[in-house]
Amino acid sequence: MKSKKLLIILISSLFAVVALVSVFMLFTVKQVKADYTVSEQSQTADSVKSVLDKFVGSNLLFLDLEDVVSTVEENPYVEVFAITKKFPNVVEISVKERREVYVFDYLGKTYVANEDGFVLREVAEKDVSLVKSSRLLITVVFDGIHLTEVSVGDYIKSLDSDRIATSFDLAKNAELTDCIDYMKISKTESTTSLVAGVKETTISFVTYTGVEIIIDDAEVLGKDKVDEAFAVYNGETNDYVKTYKKIKAYMDIDGIAVVWGTDEGWEQ
């Protein structure tokens, strides 16, 4: 009787082991499928594939997707915006490549950031001149804006983070091209008597031909001001004007006004 019970226990245990092994084999990750918003032939895509291959063979039931995301995003040029488990044995992940857009200085070092101010790399000292002269990157100058921390793989940190974020958002709206040499983000005191003393955000986009496109008080209808200022710039056909003058978009009593001017004053 005892031997019969023992046999039943052994058979049950063996069945449990076989079932457990079968489950593990069934849910073993066989493929990690990546969907790219950039060319799959890029070096970034190759880097992502190399990282994802490390998760092949993991058990899908116990795979921590946050671990996959954090591992992939160790490369600052990669951002994961979707990841899912597809049972029984596939992980699907959507990634996009962060593109180099801005170059700026902080505490004697030079950094490159994407369009949202996410820091992608520190520039080697020997390459600073070459990077700053590239028309593929826009230099950012912070005027009166105090940066508190700049680290590769993180967003620029500042006591004026909202001003910086607003500026980068408006720059995206302007769809800046390689005609822009640099962008200056300034914290300036309002010249409007009703709000005297209040600090406003002023953004200047400076073209390679020397035209400065100034967006006054960028937090107020900034997108509309950018649209109208660049429409005036793009609509001007006189090369002399587009070489030596400035454009300013601001609010007056009738709404948004856009004027041409020089260092001597503004045209009405």
mmCIF file of C-alpha atoms in Angstrom:
data_model
loop_
_atom_site.group_PDB
_atom_site.id
_atom_site.type_symbol
_atom_site.label_atom_id
_atom_site.label_comp_id
_atom_site.label_asym_id
_atom_site.label_seq_id
_atom_site.Cartn_x
_atom_site.Cartn_y
_atom_site.Cartn_z
ATOM 1 C CA MET A 1 0.000 0.000 0.000
ATOM 2 C CA LYS A 2 2.808 2.341 0.904
ATOM 3 C CA SER A 3 4.667 1.523 -2.298
ATOM 4 C CA LYS A 4 1.540 2.296 -4.315
ATOM 5 C CA LYS A 5 1.180 5.712 -2.645
ATOM 6 C CA LEU A 6 4.857 6.380 -3.226
ATOM 7 C CA LEU A 7 4.447 5.484 -6.895
ATOM 8 C CA ILE A 8 1.505 7.845 -7.212
ATOM 9 C CA ILE A 9 3.518 10.639 -5.602
ATOM 10 C CA LEU A 10 6.456 10.006 -7.942
ATOM 11 C CA ILE A 11 4.238 9.996 -11.014
ATOM 12 C CA SER A 12 2.489 13.182 -9.858
ATOM 13 C CA SER A 13 5.806 14.864 -9.201
ATOM 14 C CA LEU A 14 7.130 13.818 -12.593
ATOM 15 C CA PHE A 15 3.994 15.116 -14.270
ATOM 16 C CA ALA A 16 4.322 18.420 -12.421
ATOM 17 C CA VAL A 17 7.946 18.762 -13.489
ATOM 18 C CA VAL A 18 7.101 17.976 -17.116
ATOM 19 C CA ALA A 19 4.206 20.454 -17.025
ATOM 20 C CA LEU A 20 6.425 23.121 -15.484
ATOM 21 C CA VAL A 21 9.174 22.577 -18.048
ATOM 22 C CA SER A 22 6.610 22.682 -20.845
ATOM 23 C CA VAL A 23 5.233 25.989 -19.551
ATOM 24 C CA PHE A 24 8.708 27.468 -19.351
ATOM 25 C CA MET A 25 9.509 26.277 -22.865
ATOM 26 C CA LEU A 26 6.203 27.554 -24.188
ATOM 27 C CA PHE A 27 6.733 31.033 -22.750
ATOM 28 C CA THR A 28 10.440 31.328 -23.540
ATOM 29 C CA VAL A 29 11.030 34.528 -25.510
ATOM 30 C CA LYS A 30 11.953 33.567 -29.049
ATOM 31 C CA GLN A 31 11.816 37.013 -30.618
ATOM 32 C CA VAL A 32 11.935 40.681 -29.637
ATOM 33 C CA LYS A 33 10.397 42.666 -32.479
ATOM 34 C CA ALA A 34 11.412 46.323 -32.679
ATOM 35 C CA ASP A 35 9.507 48.979 -34.583
ATOM 36 C CA TYR A 36 11.717 51.947 -35.497
ATOM 37 C CA THR A 37 10.849 55.526 -36.378
ATOM 38 C CA VAL A 38 14.280 55.849 -37.981
ATOM 39 C CA SER A 39 16.130 53.782 -40.542
ATOM 40 C CA GLU A 40 16.730 50.233 -39.387
ATOM 41 C CA GLN A 41 20.139 50.529 -41.036
ATOM 42 C CA SER A 42 21.339 53.208 -38.600
ATOM 43 C CA GLN A 43 23.944 52.558 -35.917
ATOM 44 C CA THR A 44 21.301 53.302 -33.306
ATOM 45 C CA ALA A 45 19.101 50.521 -34.665
ATOM 46 C CA ASP A 46 22.061 48.141 -34.539
ATOM 47 C CA SER A 47 22.680 49.122 -30.917
ATOM 48 C CA VAL A 48 19.049 48.510 -29.984
ATOM 49 C CA LYS A 49 19.018 45.103 -31.671
ATOM 50 C CA SER A 50 22.161 44.085 -29.805
ATOM 51 C CA VAL A 51 20.564 44.999 -26.473
ATOM 52 C CA LEU A 52 17.240 43.324 -27.259
ATOM 53 C CA ASP A 53 18.918 40.080 -28.292
ATOM 54 C CA LYS A 54 20.017 39.682 -24.678
ATOM 55 C CA PHE A 55 16.393 39.106 -23.658
ATOM 56 C CA VAL A 56 15.845 36.243 -26.104
ATOM 57 C CA GLY A 57 15.566 33.080 -24.024
ATOM 58 C CA SER A 58 14.002 34.841 -21.036
ATOM 59 C CA ASN A 59 10.677 33.627 -19.707
ATOM 60 C CA LEU A 60 7.901 35.913 -20.900
ATOM 61 C CA LEU A 61 5.808 35.322 -17.778
ATOM 62 C CA PHE A 62 8.485 36.734 -15.501
ATOM 63 C CA LEU A 63 10.073 39.258 -17.856
ATOM 64 C CA ASP A 64 10.055 42.764 -16.350
ATOM 65 C CA LEU A 65 9.251 45.166 -19.193
ATOM 66 C CA GLU A 66 10.572 48.122 -17.187
ATOM 67 C CA ASP A 67 13.919 46.336 -17.076
ATOM 68 C CA VAL A 68 13.848 46.011 -20.864
ATOM 69 C CA VAL A 69 13.025 49.707 -21.269
ATOM 70 C CA SER A 70 15.714 50.914 -18.854
ATOM 71 C CA THR A 71 18.315 48.674 -20.518
ATOM 72 C CA VAL A 72 17.460 49.953 -24.000
ATOM 73 C CA GLU A 73 17.414 53.575 -22.830
ATOM 74 C CA GLU A 74 20.915 53.321 -21.416
ATOM 75 C CA ASN A 75 21.711 54.598 -24.891
ATOM 76 C CA PRO A 76 20.643 58.279 -24.598
ATOM 77 C CA TYR A 77 19.877 58.402 -28.329
ATOM 78 C CA VAL A 78 17.051 55.892 -27.890
ATOM 79 C CA GLU A 79 13.591 56.481 -26.451
ATOM 80 C CA VAL A 80 11.053 53.699 -25.916
ATOM 81 C CA PHE A 81 7.457 54.810 -26.342
ATOM 82 C CA ALA A 82 5.649 51.450 -26.372
ATOM 83 C CA ILE A 83 6.386 47.887 -25.245
ATOM 84 C CA THR A 84 4.079 44.885 -24.948
ATOM 85 C CA LYS A 85 4.165 41.127 -24.359
ATOM 86 C CA LYS A 86 2.667 39.025 -27.131
ATOM 87 C CA PHE A 87 2.007 35.585 -25.735
ATOM 88 C CA PRO A 88 3.273 33.012 -25.900
ATOM 89 C CA ASN A 89 6.836 34.090 -26.752
ATOM 90 C CA VAL A 90 7.239 37.516 -28.389
ATOM 91 C CA VAL A 91 8.043 40.982 -27.065
ATOM 92 C CA GLU A 92 7.129 43.958 -29.263
ATOM 93 C CA ILE A 93 8.837 47.282 -28.670
ATOM 94 C CA SER A 94 8.563 50.652 -30.422
ATOM 95 C CA VAL A 95 11.558 52.947 -30.279
ATOM 96 C CA LYS A 96 12.523 56.264 -31.759
ATOM 97 C CA GLU A 97 15.872 57.917 -32.131
ATOM 98 C CA ARG A 98 16.594 61.200 -30.418
ATOM 99 C CA ARG A 99 18.055 63.565 -32.997
ATOM 100 C CA GLU A 100 20.882 66.025 -32.349
ATOM 101 C CA VAL A 101 19.543 69.578 -32.647
ATOM 102 C CA TYR A 102 21.225 71.932 -30.152
ATOM 103 C CA VAL A 103 24.712 72.589 -28.848
ATOM 104 C CA PHE A 104 25.350 74.635 -25.698
ATOM 105 C CA ASP A 105 27.940 75.347 -22.999
ATOM 106 C CA TYR A 106 27.730 74.671 -19.277
ATOM 107 C CA LEU A 107 30.517 75.105 -16.717
ATOM 108 C CA GLY A 108 33.228 75.114 -19.349
ATOM 109 C CA LYS A 109 31.964 72.033 -21.161
ATOM 110 C CA THR A 110 30.017 71.688 -24.402
ATOM 111 C CA TYR A 111 26.978 69.459 -24.790
ATOM 112 C CA VAL A 112 24.627 68.337 -27.547
ATOM 113 C CA ALA A 113 20.883 67.990 -26.889
ATOM 114 C CA ASN A 114 17.799 66.971 -28.828
ATOM 115 C CA GLU A 115 14.853 69.208 -29.707
ATOM 116 C CA ASP A 116 13.385 68.866 -26.191
ATOM 117 C CA GLY A 117 16.571 69.644 -24.274
ATOM 118 C CA PHE A 118 17.455 66.008 -23.547
ATOM 119 C CA VAL A 119 21.258 65.848 -23.270
ATOM 120 C CA LEU A 120 22.731 63.305 -25.684
ATOM 121 C CA ARG A 121 26.467 63.698 -25.276
ATOM 122 C CA GLU A 122 29.347 65.767 -24.004
ATOM 123 C CA VAL A 123 31.543 67.027 -26.822
ATOM 124 C CA ALA A 124 35.225 66.123 -26.658
ATOM 125 C CA GLU A 125 37.392 69.227 -26.332
ATOM 126 C CA LYS A 126 39.120 68.549 -29.654
ATOM 127 C CA ASP A 127 35.753 68.509 -31.453
ATOM 128 C CA VAL A 128 34.143 71.626 -29.925
ATOM 129 C CA SER A 129 35.039 74.016 -32.756
ATOM 130 C CA LEU A 130 33.854 71.570 -35.412
ATOM 131 C CA VAL A 131 30.562 70.876 -33.630
ATOM 132 C CA LYS A 132 29.808 74.544 -33.008
ATOM 133 C CA SER A 133 30.484 75.430 -36.642
ATOM 134 C CA SER A 134 28.180 72.707 -37.957
ATOM 135 C CA ARG A 135 25.057 73.957 -39.679
ATOM 136 C CA LEU A 136 23.334 70.780 -38.593
ATOM 137 C CA LEU A 137 23.247 72.050 -35.000
ATOM 138 C CA ILE A 138 21.820 75.233 -33.506
ATOM 139 C CA THR A 139 23.743 76.942 -30.731
ATOM 140 C CA VAL A 140 21.656 77.812 -27.670
ATOM 141 C CA VAL A 141 22.630 80.787 -25.539
ATOM 142 C CA PHE A 142 21.080 81.104 -22.075
ATOM 143 C CA ASP A 143 20.857 84.753 -21.052
ATOM 144 C CA GLY A 144 19.832 85.276 -17.427
ATOM 145 C CA ILE A 145 18.722 81.624 -17.322
ATOM 146 C CA HIS A 146 20.487 79.710 -14.546
ATOM 147 C CA LEU A 147 21.161 76.057 -15.311
ATOM 148 C CA THR A 148 21.461 73.857 -12.217
ATOM 149 C CA GLU A 149 22.533 70.529 -13.723
ATOM 150 C CA VAL A 150 23.481 69.083 -17.087
ATOM 151 C CA SER A 151 23.933 65.310 -17.337
ATOM 152 C CA VAL A 152 24.086 63.057 -20.386
ATOM 153 C CA GLY A 153 20.937 60.946 -20.496
ATOM 154 C CA ASP A 154 18.720 63.489 -18.763
ATOM 155 C CA TYR A 155 16.928 66.762 -19.482
ATOM 156 C CA ILE A 156 18.610 70.097 -18.847
ATOM 157 C CA LYS A 157 17.780 71.117 -15.284
ATOM 158 C CA SER A 158 17.182 74.737 -14.359
ATOM 159 C CA LEU A 159 15.267 76.973 -11.988
ATOM 160 C CA ASP A 160 13.753 78.263 -15.237
ATOM 161 C CA SER A 161 12.833 74.853 -16.684
ATOM 162 C CA ASP A 162 9.402 76.129 -17.749
ATOM 163 C CA ARG A 163 10.987 78.953 -19.768
ATOM 164 C CA ILE A 164 13.400 76.545 -21.432
ATOM 165 C CA ALA A 165 10.620 74.056 -22.244
ATOM 166 C CA THR A 166 8.483 76.850 -23.718
ATOM 167 C CA SER A 167 11.390 78.010 -25.862
ATOM 168 C CA PHE A 168 12.125 74.552 -27.235
ATOM 169 C CA ASP A 169 8.425 73.977 -27.944
ATOM 170 C CA LEU A 170 8.223 77.246 -29.900
ATOM 171 C CA ALA A 171 11.410 76.374 -31.778
ATOM 172 C CA LYS A 172 9.794 73.099 -32.849
ATOM 173 C CA ASN A 173 6.758 75.046 -33.972
ATOM 174 C CA ALA A 174 9.001 77.282 -36.069
ATOM 175 C CA GLU A 175 10.460 74.161 -37.729
ATOM 176 C CA LEU A 176 13.927 75.646 -37.572
ATOM 177 C CA THR A 177 16.163 74.857 -40.514
ATOM 178 C CA ASP A 178 19.870 75.255 -41.140
ATOM 179 C CA CYS A 179 19.319 78.977 -41.783
ATOM 180 C CA ILE A 180 19.320 79.503 -37.989
ATOM 181 C CA ASP A 181 22.758 80.094 -36.493
ATOM 182 C CA TYR A 182 21.753 80.314 -32.859
ATOM 183 C CA MET A 183 18.846 80.729 -30.485
ATOM 184 C CA LYS A 184 19.012 82.917 -27.394
ATOM 185 C CA ILE A 185 16.675 82.350 -24.452
ATOM 186 C CA SER A 186 16.516 85.388 -22.180
ATOM 187 C CA LYS A 187 14.816 86.233 -18.922
ATOM 188 C CA THR A 188 14.109 89.940 -19.168
ATOM 189 C CA GLU A 189 12.173 92.477 -17.184
ATOM 190 C CA SER A 190 8.876 93.469 -18.728
ATOM 191 C CA THR A 191 8.776 96.915 -20.308
ATOM 192 C CA THR A 192 4.989 97.043 -20.041
ATOM 193 C CA SER A 193 3.942 99.436 -17.310
ATOM 194 C CA LEU A 194 1.087 97.191 -16.191
ATOM 195 C CA VAL A 195 3.446 94.348 -15.363
ATOM 196 C CA ALA A 196 6.667 96.252 -14.653
ATOM 197 C CA GLY A 197 9.219 94.173 -12.799
ATOM 198 C CA VAL A 198 7.808 90.847 -13.978
ATOM 199 C CA LYS A 199 10.354 88.583 -15.648
ATOM 200 C CA GLU A 200 9.378 87.577 -19.168
ATOM 201 C CA THR A 201 10.874 85.043 -21.539
ATOM 202 C CA THR A 202 12.258 86.506 -24.743
ATOM 203 C CA ILE A 203 13.451 84.224 -27.520
ATOM 204 C CA SER A 204 15.725 85.336 -30.334
ATOM 205 C CA PHE A 205 16.307 83.261 -33.454
ATOM 206 C CA VAL A 206 19.364 84.569 -35.323
ATOM 207 C CA THR A 207 19.868 83.590 -38.965
ATOM 208 C CA TYR A 208 23.227 83.061 -40.649
ATOM 209 C CA THR A 209 22.587 86.243 -42.630
ATOM 210 C CA GLY A 210 22.320 88.224 -39.392
ATOM 211 C CA VAL A 211 18.570 88.755 -39.022
ATOM 212 C CA GLU A 212 17.378 88.490 -35.430
ATOM 213 C CA ILE A 213 13.776 87.315 -35.046
ATOM 214 C CA ILE A 214 12.652 88.310 -31.555
ATOM 215 C CA ILE A 215 9.649 86.801 -29.794
ATOM 216 C CA ASP A 216 8.665 89.073 -26.919
ATOM 217 C CA ASP A 217 6.966 87.612 -23.835
ATOM 218 C CA ALA A 218 7.011 84.110 -25.326
ATOM 219 C CA GLU A 219 4.613 82.633 -22.759
ATOM 220 C CA VAL A 220 1.731 84.731 -24.106
ATOM 221 C CA LEU A 221 0.470 83.500 -27.498
ATOM 222 C CA GLY A 222 4.021 82.422 -28.271
ATOM 223 C CA LYS A 223 3.049 80.012 -31.044
ATOM 224 C CA ASP A 224 1.051 82.687 -32.850
ATOM 225 C CA LYS A 225 3.873 85.195 -32.459
ATOM 226 C CA VAL A 226 6.370 82.735 -33.922
ATOM 227 C CA ASP A 227 4.071 81.948 -36.841
ATOM 228 C CA GLU A 228 3.532 85.612 -37.688
ATOM 229 C CA ALA A 229 7.184 86.623 -37.230
ATOM 230 C CA PHE A 230 8.483 83.873 -39.508
ATOM 231 C CA ALA A 231 5.727 84.579 -42.028
ATOM 232 C CA VAL A 232 6.993 88.162 -42.252
ATOM 233 C CA TYR A 233 10.588 86.969 -42.559
ATOM 234 C CA ASN A 234 9.789 84.377 -45.231
ATOM 235 C CA GLY A 235 7.620 86.866 -47.117
ATOM 236 C CA GLU A 236 10.405 89.455 -47.447
ATOM 237 C CA THR A 237 12.124 89.265 -50.843
ATOM 238 C CA ASN A 238 14.629 92.086 -50.352
ATOM 239 C CA ASP A 239 17.986 90.460 -49.535
ATOM 240 C CA TYR A 240 19.294 93.722 -48.054
ATOM 241 C CA VAL A 241 16.439 93.855 -45.573
ATOM 242 C CA LYS A 242 16.842 90.163 -44.716
ATOM 243 C CA THR A 243 20.526 90.709 -44.023
ATOM 244 C CA TYR A 244 20.680 93.746 -41.795
ATOM 245 C CA LYS A 245 17.412 94.098 -39.957
ATOM 246 C CA LYS A 246 15.521 92.661 -37.015
ATOM 247 C CA ILE A 247 11.974 91.412 -36.609
ATOM 248 C CA LYS A 248 10.036 91.618 -33.383
ATOM 249 C CA ALA A 249 6.689 90.028 -32.534
ATOM 250 C CA TYR A 250 4.917 91.439 -29.495
ATOM 251 C CA MET A 251 1.506 92.287 -28.089
ATOM 252 C CA ASP A 252 -0.017 95.726 -28.532
ATOM 253 C CA ILE A 253 -3.523 96.960 -27.831
ATOM 254 C CA ASP A 254 -4.795 95.486 -31.114
ATOM 255 C CA GLY A 255 -3.226 92.058 -30.631
ATOM 256 C CA ILE A 256 -0.026 90.617 -32.069
ATOM 257 C CA ALA A 257 2.178 93.108 -33.902
ATOM 258 C CA VAL A 258 5.235 92.333 -36.021
ATOM 259 C CA VAL A 259 7.703 95.081 -36.871
ATOM 260 C CA TRP A 260 11.032 95.432 -38.650
ATOM 261 C CA GLY A 261 13.816 97.391 -37.029
ATOM 262 C CA THR A 262 17.517 97.903 -36.439
ATOM 263 C CA ASP A 263 19.703 98.624 -33.431
ATOM 264 C CA GLU A 264 18.587 102.257 -33.790
ATOM 265 C CA GLY A 265 14.882 101.563 -33.392
ATOM 266 C CA TRP A 266 11.725 99.918 -34.709
ATOM 267 C CA GLU A 267 9.671 100.835 -37.734
ATOM 268 C CA GLN A 268 6.011 101.552 -37.146
#
